PDB file of C-alpha atoms in Angstrom:
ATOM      1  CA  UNK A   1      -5.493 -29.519  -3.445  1.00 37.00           C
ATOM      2  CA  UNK A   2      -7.202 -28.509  -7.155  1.00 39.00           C
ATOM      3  CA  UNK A   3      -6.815 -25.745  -9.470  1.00 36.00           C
ATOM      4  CA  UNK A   4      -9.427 -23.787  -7.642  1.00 37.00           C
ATOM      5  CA  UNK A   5      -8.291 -24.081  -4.089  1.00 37.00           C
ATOM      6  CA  UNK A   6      -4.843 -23.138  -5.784  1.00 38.00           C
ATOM      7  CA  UNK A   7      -5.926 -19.880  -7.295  1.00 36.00           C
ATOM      8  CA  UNK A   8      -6.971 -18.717  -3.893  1.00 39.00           C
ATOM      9  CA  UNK A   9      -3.983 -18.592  -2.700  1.00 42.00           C
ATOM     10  CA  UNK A  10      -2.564 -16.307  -5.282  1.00 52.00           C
ATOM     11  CA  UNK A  11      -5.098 -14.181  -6.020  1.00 52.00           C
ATOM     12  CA  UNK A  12      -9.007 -13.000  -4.202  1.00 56.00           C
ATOM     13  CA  UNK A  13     -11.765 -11.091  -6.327  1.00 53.00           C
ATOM     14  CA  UNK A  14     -14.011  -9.125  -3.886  1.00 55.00           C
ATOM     15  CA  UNK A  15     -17.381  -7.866  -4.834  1.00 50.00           C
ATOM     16  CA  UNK A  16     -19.336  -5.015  -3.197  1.00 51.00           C
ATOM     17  CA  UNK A  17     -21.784  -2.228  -3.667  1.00 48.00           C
ATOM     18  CA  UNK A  18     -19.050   0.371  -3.727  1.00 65.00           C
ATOM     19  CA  UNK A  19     -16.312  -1.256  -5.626  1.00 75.00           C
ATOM     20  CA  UNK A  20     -15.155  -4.689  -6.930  1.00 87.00           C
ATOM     21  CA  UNK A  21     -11.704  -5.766  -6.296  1.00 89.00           C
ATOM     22  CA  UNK A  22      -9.204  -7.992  -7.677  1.00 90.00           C
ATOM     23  CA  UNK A  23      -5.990  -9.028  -4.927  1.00 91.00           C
ATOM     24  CA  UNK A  24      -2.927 -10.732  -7.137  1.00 92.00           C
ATOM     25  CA  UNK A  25       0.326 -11.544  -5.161  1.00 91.00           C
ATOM     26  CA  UNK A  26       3.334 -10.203  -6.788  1.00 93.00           C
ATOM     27  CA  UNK A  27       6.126 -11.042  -4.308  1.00 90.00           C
ATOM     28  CA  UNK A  28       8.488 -12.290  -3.012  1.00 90.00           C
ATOM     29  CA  UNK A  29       7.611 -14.758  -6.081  1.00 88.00           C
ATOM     30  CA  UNK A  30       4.968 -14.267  -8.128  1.00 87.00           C
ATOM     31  CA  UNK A  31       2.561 -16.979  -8.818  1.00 77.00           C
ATOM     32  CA  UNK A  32       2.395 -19.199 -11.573  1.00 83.00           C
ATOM     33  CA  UNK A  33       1.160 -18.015 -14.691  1.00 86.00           C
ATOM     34  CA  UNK A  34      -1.706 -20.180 -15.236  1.00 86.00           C
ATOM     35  CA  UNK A  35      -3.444 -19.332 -11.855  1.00 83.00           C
ATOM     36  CA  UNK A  36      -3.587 -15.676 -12.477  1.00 89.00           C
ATOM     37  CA  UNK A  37      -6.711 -14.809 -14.536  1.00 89.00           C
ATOM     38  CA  UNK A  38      -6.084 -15.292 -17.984  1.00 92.00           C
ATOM     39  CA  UNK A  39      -7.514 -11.993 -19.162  1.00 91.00           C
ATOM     40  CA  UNK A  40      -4.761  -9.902 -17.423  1.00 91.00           C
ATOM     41  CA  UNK A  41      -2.067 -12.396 -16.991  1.00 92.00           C
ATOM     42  CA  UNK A  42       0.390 -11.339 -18.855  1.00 93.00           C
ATOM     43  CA  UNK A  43       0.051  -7.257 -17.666  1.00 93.00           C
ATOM     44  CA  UNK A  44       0.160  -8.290 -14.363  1.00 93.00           C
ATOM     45  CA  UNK A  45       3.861 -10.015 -15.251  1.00 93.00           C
ATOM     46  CA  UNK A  46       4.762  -6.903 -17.318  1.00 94.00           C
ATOM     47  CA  UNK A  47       3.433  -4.837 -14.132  1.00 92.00           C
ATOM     48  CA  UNK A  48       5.594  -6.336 -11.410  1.00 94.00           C
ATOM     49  CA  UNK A  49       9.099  -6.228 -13.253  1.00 94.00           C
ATOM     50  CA  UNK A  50       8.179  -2.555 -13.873  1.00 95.00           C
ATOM     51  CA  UNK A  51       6.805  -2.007  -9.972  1.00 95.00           C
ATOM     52  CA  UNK A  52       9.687  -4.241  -8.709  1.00 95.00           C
ATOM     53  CA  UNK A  53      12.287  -2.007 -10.478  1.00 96.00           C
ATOM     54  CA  UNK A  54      10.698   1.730  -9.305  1.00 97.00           C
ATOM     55  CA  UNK A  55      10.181   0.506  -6.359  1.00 97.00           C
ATOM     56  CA  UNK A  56      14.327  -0.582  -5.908  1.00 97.00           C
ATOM     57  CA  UNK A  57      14.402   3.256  -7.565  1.00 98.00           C
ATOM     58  CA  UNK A  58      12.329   5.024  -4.990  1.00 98.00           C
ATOM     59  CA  UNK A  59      13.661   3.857  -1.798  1.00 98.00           C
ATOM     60  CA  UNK A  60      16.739   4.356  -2.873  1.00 98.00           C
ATOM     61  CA  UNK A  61      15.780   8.040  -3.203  1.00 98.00           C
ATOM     62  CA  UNK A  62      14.003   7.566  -0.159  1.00 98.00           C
ATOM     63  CA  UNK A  63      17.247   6.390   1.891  1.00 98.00           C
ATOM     64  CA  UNK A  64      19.405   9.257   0.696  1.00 98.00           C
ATOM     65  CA  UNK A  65      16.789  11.250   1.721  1.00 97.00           C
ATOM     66  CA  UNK A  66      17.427  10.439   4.847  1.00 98.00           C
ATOM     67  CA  UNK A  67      20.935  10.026   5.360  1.00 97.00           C
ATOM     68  CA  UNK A  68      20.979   6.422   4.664  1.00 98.00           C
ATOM     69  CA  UNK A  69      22.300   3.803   2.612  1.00 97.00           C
ATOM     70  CA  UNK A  70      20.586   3.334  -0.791  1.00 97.00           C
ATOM     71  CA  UNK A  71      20.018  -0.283  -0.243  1.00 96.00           C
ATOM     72  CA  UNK A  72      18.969  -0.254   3.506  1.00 97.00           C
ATOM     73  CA  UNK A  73      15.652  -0.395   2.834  1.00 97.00           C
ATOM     74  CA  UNK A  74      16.144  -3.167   0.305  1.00 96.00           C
ATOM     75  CA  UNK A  75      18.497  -5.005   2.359  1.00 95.00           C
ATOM     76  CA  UNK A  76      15.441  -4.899   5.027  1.00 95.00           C
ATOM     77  CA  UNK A  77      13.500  -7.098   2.703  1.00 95.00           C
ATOM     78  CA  UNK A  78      10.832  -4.640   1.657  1.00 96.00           C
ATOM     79  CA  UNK A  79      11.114  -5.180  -1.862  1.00 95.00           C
ATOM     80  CA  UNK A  80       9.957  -8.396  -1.755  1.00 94.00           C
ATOM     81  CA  UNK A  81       6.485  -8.366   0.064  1.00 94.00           C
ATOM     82  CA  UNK A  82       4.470  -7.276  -3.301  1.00 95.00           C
ATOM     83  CA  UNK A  83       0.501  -7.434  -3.739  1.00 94.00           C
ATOM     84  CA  UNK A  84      -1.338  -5.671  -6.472  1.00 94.00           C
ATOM     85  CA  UNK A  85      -4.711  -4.848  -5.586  1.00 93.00           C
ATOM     86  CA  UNK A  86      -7.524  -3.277  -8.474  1.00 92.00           C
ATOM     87  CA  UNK A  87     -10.304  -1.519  -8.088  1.00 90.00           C
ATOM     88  CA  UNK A  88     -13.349  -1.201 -10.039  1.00 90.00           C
ATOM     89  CA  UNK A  89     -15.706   1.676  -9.333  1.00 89.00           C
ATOM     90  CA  UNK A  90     -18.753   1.032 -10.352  1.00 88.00           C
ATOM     91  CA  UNK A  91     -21.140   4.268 -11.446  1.00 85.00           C
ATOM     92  CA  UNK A  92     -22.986   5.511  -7.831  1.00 84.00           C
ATOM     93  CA  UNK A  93     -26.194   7.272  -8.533  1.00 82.00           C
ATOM     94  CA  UNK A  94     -25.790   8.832  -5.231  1.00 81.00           C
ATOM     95  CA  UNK A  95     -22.139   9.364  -4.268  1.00 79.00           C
ATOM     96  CA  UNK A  96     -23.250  12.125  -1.803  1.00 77.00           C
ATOM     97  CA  UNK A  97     -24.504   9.398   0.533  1.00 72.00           C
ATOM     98  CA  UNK A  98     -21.356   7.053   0.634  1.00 74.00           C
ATOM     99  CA  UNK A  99     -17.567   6.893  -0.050  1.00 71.00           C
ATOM    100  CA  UNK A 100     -15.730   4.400  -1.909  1.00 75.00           C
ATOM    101  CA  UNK A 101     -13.231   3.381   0.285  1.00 81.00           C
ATOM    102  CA  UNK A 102     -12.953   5.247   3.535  1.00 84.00           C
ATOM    103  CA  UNK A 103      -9.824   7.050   5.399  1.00 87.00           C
ATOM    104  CA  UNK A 104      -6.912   5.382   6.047  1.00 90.00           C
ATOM    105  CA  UNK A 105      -3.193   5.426   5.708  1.00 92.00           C
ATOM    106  CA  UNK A 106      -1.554   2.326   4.034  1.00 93.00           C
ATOM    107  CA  UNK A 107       0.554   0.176   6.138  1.00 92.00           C
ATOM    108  CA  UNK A 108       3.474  -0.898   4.046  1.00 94.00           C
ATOM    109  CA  UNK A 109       6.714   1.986   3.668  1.00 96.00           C
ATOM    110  CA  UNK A 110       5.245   2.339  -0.113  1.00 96.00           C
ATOM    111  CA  UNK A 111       2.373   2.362  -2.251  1.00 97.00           C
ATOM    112  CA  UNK A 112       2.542   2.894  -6.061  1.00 97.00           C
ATOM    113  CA  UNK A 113      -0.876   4.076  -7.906  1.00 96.00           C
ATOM    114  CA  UNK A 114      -2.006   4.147 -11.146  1.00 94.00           C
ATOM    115  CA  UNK A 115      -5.575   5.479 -11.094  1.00 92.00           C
ATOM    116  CA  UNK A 116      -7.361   6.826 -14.503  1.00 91.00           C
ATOM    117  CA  UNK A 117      -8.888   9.975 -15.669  1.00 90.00           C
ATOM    118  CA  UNK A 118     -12.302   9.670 -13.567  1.00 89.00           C
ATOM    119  CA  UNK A 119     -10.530  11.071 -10.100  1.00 87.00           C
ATOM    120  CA  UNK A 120     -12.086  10.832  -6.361  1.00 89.00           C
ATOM    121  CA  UNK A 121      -8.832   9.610  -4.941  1.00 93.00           C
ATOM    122  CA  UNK A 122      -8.286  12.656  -1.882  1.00 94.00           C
ATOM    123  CA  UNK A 123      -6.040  13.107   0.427  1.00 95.00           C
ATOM    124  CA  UNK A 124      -6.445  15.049   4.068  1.00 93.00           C
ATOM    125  CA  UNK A 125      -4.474  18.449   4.139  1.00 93.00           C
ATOM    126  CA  UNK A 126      -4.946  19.559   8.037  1.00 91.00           C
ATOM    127  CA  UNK A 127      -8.676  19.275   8.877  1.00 91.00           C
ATOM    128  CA  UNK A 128      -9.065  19.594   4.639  1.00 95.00           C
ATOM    129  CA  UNK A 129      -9.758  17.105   2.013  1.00 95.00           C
ATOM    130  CA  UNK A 130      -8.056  17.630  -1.046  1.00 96.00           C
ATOM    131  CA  UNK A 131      -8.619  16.154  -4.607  1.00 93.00           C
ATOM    132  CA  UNK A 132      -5.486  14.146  -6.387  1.00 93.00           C
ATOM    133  CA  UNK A 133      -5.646  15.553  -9.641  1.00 90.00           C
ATOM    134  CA  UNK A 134      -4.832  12.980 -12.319  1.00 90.00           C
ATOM    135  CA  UNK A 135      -2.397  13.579 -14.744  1.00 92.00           C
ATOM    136  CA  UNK A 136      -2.262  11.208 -17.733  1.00 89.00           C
ATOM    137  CA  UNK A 137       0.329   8.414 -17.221  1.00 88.00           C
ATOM    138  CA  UNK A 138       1.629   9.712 -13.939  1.00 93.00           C
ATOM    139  CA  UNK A 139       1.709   7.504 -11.012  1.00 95.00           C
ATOM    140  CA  UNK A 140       0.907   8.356  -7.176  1.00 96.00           C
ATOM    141  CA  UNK A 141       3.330   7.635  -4.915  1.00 96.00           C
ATOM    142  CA  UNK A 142       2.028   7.124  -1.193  1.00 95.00           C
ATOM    143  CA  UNK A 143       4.569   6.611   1.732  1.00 96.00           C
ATOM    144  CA  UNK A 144       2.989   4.518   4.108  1.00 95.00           C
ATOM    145  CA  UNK A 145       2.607   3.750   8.254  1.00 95.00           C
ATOM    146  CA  UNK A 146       5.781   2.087   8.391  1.00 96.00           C
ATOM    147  CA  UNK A 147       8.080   4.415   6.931  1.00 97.00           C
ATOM    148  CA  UNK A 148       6.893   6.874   9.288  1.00 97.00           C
ATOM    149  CA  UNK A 149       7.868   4.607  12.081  1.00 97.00           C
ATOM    150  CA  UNK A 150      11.145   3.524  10.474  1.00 98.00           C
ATOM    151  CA  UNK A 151      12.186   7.543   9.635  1.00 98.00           C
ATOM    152  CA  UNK A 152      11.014   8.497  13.282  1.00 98.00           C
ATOM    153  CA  UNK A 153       8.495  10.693  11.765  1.00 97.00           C
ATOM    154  CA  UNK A 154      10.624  12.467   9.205  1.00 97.00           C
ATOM    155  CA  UNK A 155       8.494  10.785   6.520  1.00 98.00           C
ATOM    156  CA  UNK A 156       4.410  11.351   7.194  1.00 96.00           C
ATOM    157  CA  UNK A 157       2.054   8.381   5.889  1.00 95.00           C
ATOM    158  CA  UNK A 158      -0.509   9.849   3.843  1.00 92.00           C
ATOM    159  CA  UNK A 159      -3.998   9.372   5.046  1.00 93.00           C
ATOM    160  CA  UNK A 160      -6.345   9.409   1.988  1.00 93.00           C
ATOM    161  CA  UNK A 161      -9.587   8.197   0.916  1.00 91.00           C
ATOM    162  CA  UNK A 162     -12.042   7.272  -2.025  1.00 90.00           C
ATOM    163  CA  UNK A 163     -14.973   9.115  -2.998  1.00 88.00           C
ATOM    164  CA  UNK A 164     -17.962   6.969  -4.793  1.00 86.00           C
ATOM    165  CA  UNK A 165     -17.719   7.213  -8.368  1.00 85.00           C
ATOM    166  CA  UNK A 166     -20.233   9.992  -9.380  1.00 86.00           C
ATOM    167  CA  UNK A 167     -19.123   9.352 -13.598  1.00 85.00           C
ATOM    168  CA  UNK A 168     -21.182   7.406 -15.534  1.00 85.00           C
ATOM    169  CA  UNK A 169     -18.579   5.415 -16.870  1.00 88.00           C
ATOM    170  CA  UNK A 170     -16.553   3.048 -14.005  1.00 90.00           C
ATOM    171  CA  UNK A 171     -13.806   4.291 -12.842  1.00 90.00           C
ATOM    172  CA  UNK A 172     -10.646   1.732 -12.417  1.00 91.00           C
ATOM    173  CA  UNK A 173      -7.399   1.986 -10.145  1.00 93.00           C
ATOM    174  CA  UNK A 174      -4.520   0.105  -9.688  1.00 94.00           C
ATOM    175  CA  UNK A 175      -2.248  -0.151  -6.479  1.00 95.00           C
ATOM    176  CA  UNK A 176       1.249  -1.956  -6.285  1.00 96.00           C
ATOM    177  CA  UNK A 177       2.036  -2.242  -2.117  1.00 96.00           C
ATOM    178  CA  UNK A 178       4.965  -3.359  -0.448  1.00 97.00           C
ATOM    179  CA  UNK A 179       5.811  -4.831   2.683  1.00 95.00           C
ATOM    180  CA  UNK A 180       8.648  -6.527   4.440  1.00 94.00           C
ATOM    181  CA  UNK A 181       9.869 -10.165   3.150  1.00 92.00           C
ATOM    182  CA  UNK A 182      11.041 -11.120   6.456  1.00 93.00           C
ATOM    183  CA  UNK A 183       7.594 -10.912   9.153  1.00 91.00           C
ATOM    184  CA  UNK A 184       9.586 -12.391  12.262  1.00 93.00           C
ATOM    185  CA  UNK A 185      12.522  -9.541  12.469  1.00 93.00           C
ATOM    186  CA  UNK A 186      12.083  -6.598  14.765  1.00 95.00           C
ATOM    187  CA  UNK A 187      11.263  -2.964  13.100  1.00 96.00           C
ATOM    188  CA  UNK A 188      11.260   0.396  14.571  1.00 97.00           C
ATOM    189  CA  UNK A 189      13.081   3.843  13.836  1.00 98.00           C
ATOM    190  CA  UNK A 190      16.588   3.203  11.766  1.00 98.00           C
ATOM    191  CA  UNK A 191      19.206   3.529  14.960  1.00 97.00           C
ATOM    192  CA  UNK A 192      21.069   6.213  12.781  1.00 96.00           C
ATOM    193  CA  UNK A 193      18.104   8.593  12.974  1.00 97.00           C
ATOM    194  CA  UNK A 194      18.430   8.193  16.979  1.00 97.00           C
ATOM    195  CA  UNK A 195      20.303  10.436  19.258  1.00 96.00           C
ATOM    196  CA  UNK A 196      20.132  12.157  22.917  1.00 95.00           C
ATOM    197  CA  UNK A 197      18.248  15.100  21.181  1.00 95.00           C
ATOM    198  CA  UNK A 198      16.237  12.925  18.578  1.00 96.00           C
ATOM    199  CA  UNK A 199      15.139  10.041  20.793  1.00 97.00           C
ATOM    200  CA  UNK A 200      12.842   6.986  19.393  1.00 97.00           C
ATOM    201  CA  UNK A 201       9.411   7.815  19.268  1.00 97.00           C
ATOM    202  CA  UNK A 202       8.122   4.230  18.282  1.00 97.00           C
ATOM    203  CA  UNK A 203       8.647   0.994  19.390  1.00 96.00           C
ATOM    204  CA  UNK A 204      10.359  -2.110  17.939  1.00 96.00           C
ATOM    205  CA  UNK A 205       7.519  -4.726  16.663  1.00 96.00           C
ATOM    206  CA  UNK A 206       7.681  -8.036  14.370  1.00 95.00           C
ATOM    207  CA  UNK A 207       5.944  -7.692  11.401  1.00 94.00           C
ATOM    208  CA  UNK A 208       3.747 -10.013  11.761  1.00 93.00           C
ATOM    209  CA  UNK A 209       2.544  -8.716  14.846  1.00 93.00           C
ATOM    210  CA  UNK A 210       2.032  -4.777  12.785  1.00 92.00           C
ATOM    211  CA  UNK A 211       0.557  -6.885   9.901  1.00 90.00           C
ATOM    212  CA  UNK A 212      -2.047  -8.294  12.187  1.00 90.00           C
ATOM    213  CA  UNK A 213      -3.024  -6.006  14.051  1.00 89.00           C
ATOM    214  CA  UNK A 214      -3.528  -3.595  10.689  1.00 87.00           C
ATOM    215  CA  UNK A 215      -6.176  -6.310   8.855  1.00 83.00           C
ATOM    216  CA  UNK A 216      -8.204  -6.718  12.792  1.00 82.00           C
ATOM    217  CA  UNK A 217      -8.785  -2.993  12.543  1.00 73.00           C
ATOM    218  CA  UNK A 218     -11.154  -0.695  10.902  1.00 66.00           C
ATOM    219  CA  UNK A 219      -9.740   1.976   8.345  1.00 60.00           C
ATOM    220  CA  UNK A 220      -9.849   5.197  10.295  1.00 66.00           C
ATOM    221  CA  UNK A 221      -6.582   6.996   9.763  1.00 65.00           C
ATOM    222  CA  UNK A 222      -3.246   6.889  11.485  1.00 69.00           C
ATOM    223  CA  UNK A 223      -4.128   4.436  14.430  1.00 77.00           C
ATOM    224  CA  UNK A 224      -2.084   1.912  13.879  1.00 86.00           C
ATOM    225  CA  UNK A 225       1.118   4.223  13.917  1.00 90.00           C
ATOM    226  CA  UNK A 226      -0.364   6.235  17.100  1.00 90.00           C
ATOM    227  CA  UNK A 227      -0.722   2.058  18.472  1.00 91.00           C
ATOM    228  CA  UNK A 228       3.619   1.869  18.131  1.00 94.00           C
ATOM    229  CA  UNK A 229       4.365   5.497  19.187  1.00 95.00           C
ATOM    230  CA  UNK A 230       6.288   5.678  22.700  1.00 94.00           C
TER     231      UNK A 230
END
């Protein structure tokens, strides 16, 4: 196997009309070094010690939230699936006719987002779409499809979209997700969140399986969470 073939592995550049995109696995180990581009290399290190460490942070919050134990989801291995994914918006002379990424929800318990000043990240509020506001050197924090399923609903996945980029300048986003570690273990609603009058509303599924069927699917909202519900 060469250098090239190599580099694949760790990391896929996608180029498009609406957006180029730049896929870098984080975790559970992050690649060596020298196959990540050299022109970010060493912020993509800095970036997942400081994504791996909120992340610990926010489902710890996320747990208590919900009557948990701080490390259950960590225990549950979702830490250490990791993949950074960037966008690059490219100025669209007609943004009226096209969207930059369409609606969807993400599929992992947790997104992290650091998007810059240019906006067109919404999210859906009822039958509304509603603009994310950026705020300089604030993040967005997105719970995702299997949270939902874990919690039993108490959490709601967000489903959000991308407008085209009407500025004249690109606009650039960055997007830490996580997913489980372990794809061959069985997930569905924590049994602590179960009882006679709160009774499961999805059902158990391997990772791999929810993983699958997510990538075989076209972005269009909460399907793949209305696929698992009882």
């Amino acid at each position: 196997m060469n250098s090239r073939q190599r580099s694949r592995r760790v990391f896929t550049v996608e180029s498009g009309l609406k957006a180029d995109t730049l896929q870098i696995k984080l975790g559970p180990t992050l690649a060596e070094l020298d196959e990540i581009p050299e022109i970010c290399r060493n912020e993509v290190a800095e970036w997942n010690e400081h994504v791996k460490r909120l992340g610990e942070l926010l489902f710890g919050l996320l747990c208590e939230g919900l009557g948990l134990a701080t490390e259950r989801l960590k225990e549950m291995s979702f830490l250490e699936g990791r993949m950074m994914v960037g966008h690059y918006y490219p100025y669209c002379p007609q943004p009226d006719l096209t969207v930059g990424i369409t609606s969807h929800t993400d599929p992992g318990p947790l997104t992290i987002l650091l998007q810059d000043d240019k906006g067109g990240l919404q999210i859906k509020h009822g039958e509304d779409w509603v603009p994310v506001k950026t705020v300089p050197g604030a993040l967005v924090i997105n719970i995702g499809d299997v949270l939902q399923i874990l919690s039993n609903d108490e959490y709601k996945s967000v489903e959000h979209r991308v407008l085209a980029n009407s500025s004249e300048k690109p606009r650039v986003s960055i997007a830490a997700f996580f997913s489980a570690g372990e794809r061959d273990k069985l997930y569905g609603p924590f049994p602590e969140l179960i009882s006679p009058q709160k009774p499961p509303r999805f059902r158990e599924f391997t990772y791999t399986d929810y993983i699958t069927r997510f990538f075989t699917k076209q972005l269009d909202g909460k399907t793949l969470v209305n696929y698992y519900r009882v």
